[in-house]
Coordinates of C-alpha atoms and ligand atoms in Angstrom, one line a residue:
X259 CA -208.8 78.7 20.7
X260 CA -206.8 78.6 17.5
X261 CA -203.3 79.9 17.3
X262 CA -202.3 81.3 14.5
X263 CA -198.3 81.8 13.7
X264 CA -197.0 84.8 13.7
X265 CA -196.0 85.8 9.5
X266 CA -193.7 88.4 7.3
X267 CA -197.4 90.5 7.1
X268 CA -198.6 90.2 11.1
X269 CA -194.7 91.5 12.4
X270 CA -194.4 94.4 9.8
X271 CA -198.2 95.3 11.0
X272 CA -196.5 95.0 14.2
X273 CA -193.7 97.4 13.4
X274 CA -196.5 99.8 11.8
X275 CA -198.0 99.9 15.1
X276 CA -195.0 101.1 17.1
X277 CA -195.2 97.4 18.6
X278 CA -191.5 96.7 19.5
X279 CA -191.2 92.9 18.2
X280 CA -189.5 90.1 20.4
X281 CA -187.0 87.8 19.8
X282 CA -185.6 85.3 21.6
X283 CA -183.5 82.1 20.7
X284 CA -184.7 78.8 21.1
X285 CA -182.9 75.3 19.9
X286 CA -185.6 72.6 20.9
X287 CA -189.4 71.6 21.8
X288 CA -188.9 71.9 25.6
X289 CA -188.4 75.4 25.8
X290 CA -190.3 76.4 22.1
X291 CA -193.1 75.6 24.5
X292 CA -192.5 78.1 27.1
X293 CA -190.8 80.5 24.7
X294 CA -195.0 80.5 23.2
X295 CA -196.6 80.3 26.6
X296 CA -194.4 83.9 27.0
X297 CA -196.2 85.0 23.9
X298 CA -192.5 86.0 22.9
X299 CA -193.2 86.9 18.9
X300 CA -190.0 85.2 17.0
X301 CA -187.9 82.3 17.7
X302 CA -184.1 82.6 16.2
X303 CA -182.7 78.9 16.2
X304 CA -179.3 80.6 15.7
X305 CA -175.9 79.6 15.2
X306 CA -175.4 80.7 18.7
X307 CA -176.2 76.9 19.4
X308 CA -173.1 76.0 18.6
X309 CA -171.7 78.1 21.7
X310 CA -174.3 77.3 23.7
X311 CA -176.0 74.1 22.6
X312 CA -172.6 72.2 20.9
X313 CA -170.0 73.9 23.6
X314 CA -167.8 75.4 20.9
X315 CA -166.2 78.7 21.5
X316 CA -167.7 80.6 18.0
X317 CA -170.0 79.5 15.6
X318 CA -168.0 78.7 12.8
X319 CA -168.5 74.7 13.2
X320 CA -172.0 74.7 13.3
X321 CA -173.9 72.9 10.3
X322 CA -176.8 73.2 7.8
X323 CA -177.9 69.9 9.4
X324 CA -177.5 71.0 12.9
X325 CA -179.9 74.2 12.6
X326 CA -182.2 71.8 10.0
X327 CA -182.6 69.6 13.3
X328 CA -183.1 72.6 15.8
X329 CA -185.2 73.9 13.8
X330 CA -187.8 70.9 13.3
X331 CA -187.5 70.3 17.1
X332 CA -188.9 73.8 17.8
X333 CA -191.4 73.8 15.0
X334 CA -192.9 70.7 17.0
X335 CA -192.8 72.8 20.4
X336 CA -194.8 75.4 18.8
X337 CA -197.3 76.9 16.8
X338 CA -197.4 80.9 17.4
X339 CA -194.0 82.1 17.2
X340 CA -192.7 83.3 13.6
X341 CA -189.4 80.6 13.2
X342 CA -186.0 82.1 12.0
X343 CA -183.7 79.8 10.8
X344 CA -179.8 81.3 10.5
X345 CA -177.9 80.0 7.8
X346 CA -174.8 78.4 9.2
X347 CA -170.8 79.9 8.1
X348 CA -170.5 78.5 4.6
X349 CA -173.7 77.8 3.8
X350 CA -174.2 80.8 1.5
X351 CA -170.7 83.1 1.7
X352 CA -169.2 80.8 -1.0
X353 CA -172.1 80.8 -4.1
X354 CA -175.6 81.7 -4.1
X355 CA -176.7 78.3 -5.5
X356 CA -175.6 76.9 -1.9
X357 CA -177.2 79.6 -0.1
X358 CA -180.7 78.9 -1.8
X359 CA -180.5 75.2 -1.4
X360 CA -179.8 75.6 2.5
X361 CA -182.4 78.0 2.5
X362 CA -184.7 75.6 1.1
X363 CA -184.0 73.1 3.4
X364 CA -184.5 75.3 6.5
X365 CA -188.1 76.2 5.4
X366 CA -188.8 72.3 3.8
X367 CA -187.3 70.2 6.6
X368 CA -186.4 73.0 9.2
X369 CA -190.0 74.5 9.0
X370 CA -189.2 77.5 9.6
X371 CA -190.6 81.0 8.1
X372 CA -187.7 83.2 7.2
X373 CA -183.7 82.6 7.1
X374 CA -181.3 84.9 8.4
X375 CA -177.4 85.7 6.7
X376 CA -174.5 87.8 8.2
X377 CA -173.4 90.5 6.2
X378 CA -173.5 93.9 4.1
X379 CA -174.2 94.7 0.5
X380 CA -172.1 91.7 -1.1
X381 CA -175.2 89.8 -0.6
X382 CA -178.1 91.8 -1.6
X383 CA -177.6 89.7 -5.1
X384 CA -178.2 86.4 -2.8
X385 CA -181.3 88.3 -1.1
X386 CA -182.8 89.2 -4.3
X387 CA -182.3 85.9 -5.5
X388 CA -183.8 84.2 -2.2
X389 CA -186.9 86.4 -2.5
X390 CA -187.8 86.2 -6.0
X391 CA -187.8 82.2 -5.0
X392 CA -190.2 82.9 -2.0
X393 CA -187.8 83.0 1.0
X394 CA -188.4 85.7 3.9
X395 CA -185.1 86.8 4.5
X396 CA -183.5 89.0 7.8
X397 CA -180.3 90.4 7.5
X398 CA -177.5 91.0 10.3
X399 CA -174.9 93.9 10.3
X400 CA -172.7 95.2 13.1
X401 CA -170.4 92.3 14.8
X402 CA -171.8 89.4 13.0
X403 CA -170.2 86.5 15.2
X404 CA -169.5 84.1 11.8
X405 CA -166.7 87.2 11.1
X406 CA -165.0 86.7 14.8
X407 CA -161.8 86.1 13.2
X408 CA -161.8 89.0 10.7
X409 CA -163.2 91.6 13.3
X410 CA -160.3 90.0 15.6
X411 CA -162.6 89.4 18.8
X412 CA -165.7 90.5 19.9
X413 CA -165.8 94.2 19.4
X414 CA -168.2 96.6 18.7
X415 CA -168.8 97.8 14.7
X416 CA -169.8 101.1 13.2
X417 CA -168.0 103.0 16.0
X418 CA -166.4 105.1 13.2
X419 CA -168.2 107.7 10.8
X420 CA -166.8 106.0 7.8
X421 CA -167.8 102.6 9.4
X422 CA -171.1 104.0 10.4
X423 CA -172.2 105.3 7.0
X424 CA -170.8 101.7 5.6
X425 CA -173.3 100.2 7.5
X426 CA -176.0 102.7 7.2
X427 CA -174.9 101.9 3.3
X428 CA -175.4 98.3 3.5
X429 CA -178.4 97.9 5.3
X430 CA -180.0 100.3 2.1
X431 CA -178.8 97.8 0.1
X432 CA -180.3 94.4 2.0
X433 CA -183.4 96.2 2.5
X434 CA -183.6 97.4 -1.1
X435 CA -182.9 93.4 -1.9
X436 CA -186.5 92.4 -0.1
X437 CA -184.8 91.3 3.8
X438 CA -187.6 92.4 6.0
X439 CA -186.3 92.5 9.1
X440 CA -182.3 93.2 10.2
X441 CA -180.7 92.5 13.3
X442 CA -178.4 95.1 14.7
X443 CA -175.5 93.4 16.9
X444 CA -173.1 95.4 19.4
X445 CA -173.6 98.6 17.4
X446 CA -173.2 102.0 19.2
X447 CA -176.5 103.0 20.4
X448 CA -176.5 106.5 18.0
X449 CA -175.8 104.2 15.3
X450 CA -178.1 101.7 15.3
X451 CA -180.7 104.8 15.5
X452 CA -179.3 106.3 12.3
X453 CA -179.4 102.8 10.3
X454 CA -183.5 101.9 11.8
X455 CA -184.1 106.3 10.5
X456 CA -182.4 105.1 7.3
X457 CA -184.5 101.9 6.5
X458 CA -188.1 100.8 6.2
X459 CA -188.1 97.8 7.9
X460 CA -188.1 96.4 11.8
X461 CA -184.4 96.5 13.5
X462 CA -183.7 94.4 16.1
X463 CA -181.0 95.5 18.6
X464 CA -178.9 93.1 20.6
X465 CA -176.7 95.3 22.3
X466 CA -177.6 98.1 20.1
X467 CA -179.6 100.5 22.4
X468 CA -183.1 100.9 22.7
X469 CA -183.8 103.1 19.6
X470 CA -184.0 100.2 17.6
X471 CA -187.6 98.2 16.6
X472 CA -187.5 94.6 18.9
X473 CA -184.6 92.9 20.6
X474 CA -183.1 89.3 20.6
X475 CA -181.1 88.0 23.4
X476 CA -180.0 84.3 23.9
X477 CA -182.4 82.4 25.9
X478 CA -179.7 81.1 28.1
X479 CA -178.6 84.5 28.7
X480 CA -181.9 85.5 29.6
X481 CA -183.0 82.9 32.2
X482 CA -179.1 83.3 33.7
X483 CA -178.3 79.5 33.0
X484 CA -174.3 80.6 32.5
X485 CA -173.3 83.3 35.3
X486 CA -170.0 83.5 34.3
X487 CA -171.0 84.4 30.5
X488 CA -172.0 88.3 31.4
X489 CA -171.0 91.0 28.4
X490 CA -172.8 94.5 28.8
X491 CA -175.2 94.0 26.5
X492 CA -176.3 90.7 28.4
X493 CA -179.3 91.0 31.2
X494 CA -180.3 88.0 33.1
X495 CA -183.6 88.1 33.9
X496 CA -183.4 84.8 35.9
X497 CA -180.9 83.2 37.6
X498 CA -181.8 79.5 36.9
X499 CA -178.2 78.4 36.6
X500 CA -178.7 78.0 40.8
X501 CA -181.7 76.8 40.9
X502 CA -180.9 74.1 38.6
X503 CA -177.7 73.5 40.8
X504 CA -180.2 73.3 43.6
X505 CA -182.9 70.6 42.2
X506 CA -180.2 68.0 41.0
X507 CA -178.1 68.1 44.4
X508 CA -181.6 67.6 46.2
X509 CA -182.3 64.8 43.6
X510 CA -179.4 63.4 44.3
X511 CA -179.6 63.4 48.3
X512 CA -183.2 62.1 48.2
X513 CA -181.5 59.4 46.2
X514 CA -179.1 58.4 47.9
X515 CA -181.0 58.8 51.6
X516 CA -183.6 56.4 49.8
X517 CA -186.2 59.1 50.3
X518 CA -187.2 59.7 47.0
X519 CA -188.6 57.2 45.5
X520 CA -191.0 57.3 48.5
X521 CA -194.4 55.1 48.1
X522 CA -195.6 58.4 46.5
X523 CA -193.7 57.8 43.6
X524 CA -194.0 54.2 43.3
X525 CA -196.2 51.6 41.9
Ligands
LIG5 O1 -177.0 83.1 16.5 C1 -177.6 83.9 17.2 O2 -178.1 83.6 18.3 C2 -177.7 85.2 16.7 C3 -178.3 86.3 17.6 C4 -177.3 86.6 18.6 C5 -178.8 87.5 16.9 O3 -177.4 85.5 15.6

């Protein structure tokens, strides 16, 4: 059977359907392979790797280079998914000459299909620019994690009117630029209604209600591989953080009883 990926034309056909569209995250070939066995319909190698992948507590230190190598990784494990490569703090906020060359690379040596960047109208100038060179582009509004410091925590965004019609504001503007999709993160549930009324393209909510077009979640978040990492928004739909516990101690007493290798195993 041939595979074919999924592109910027199959998703919004997708979204014309009433077809809520899937994302997870994904950071290498192992699990790029079951994230396309799930038939799940976008892979984000986020900056959320650096949390998760790298162990640091925000995504501020993560690298062009680092999602370039993610990236390529999960472009081996698969062929279905649509591949969204974010564009790491720095990489764009400071000119949009440095945005586009990052950009390039995700697409020449990350292999991915679309970039994502953080933020509101400020870069609908970078968005143009990235599209009228032939880069698919998503946008993210609400508590965008590269702004931790600024937002002082991890709070929710748009719980305001004024804030609200700021970002109801700014999402006109990225989808006026050519982004065609936006993700929605921590927004009040009414509010990320109001932006996905205002715009003509596929939201996706992450802890943004269900009145939203798809959802992304962090794949370690979703198969429960950190139980003590647990906000609201979070569901684990598997607890594998035991059963991983489980397999290496058993590895470890067969091991050390001598049972394992037994003359099944060996040569
Ligand atoms: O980096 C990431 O994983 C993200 C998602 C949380 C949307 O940006």
């Amino acid at each position: 059977m041939s595979v074919r990926r999924k592109t910027t034309h199959s998703l919004r056909k997708q979204y014309e359907r009433g077809e809520k569209i899937v994302w997870t995250t994904c950071y290498d070939a192992t699990f790029a392979r079951l994230v396309e066995k799930a038939e799940i319909d976008v892979i984000l190698i986020g900056d959320s790797l650096g949390n998760v992948i790298q162990g640091h507590s925000t995504t501020l230190p993560v690298s062009v280079d680092d999602i370039v190598y993610h990236s390529r990784a999960v472009a081996r494990g698969c062929d279905r998914p649509h591949i969204v490569a974010d564009m790491p703090f720095m990489s764009y906020q400071a000119n949009a000459d440095d945005g586009l060359r990052a950009a390039g690379r995700m697409l020449k040596e990350g292999r991915a299909q679309s970039v994502k960047i953080e933020g509101g109208e400020v870069f609908a100038p970078l968005v143009r620019r990235m599209t009228q060179a032939g880069i698919a582009v998503c946008g993210h509004l609400g508590f965008t994690p590269q702004s931790v410091h600024k937002f002082g925590g991890y709070r929710i965004q748009g719980k305001s009117e004024d804030a609200a019609t700021e970002m109801i504001k700014d999402a006109r503007a990225l989808a006026d630029a050519g982004i065609h999709m936006l993700v929605l993160e921590m927004v009040p549930a009414d509010v990320a209604k109001r932006v996905t009324e205002a715009i003509d393209i596929p939201t996706i909510g992450i802890g943004a209600g269900t009145d939203v077009d798809g959802q992304v979640l962090v794949l370690q978040d979703i198969l429960g591989l950190n139980s003590d990492f647990k906000p609201k928004f979070v569901k684990h739909f598997a607890s594998l953080e035991q059963s991983v516990i489980d397999a290496l101690q058993e590895y470890k007493k067969e091991v050390r009883e001598s049972t394992f290798p037994n003359d099944d195993f060996s040569f």
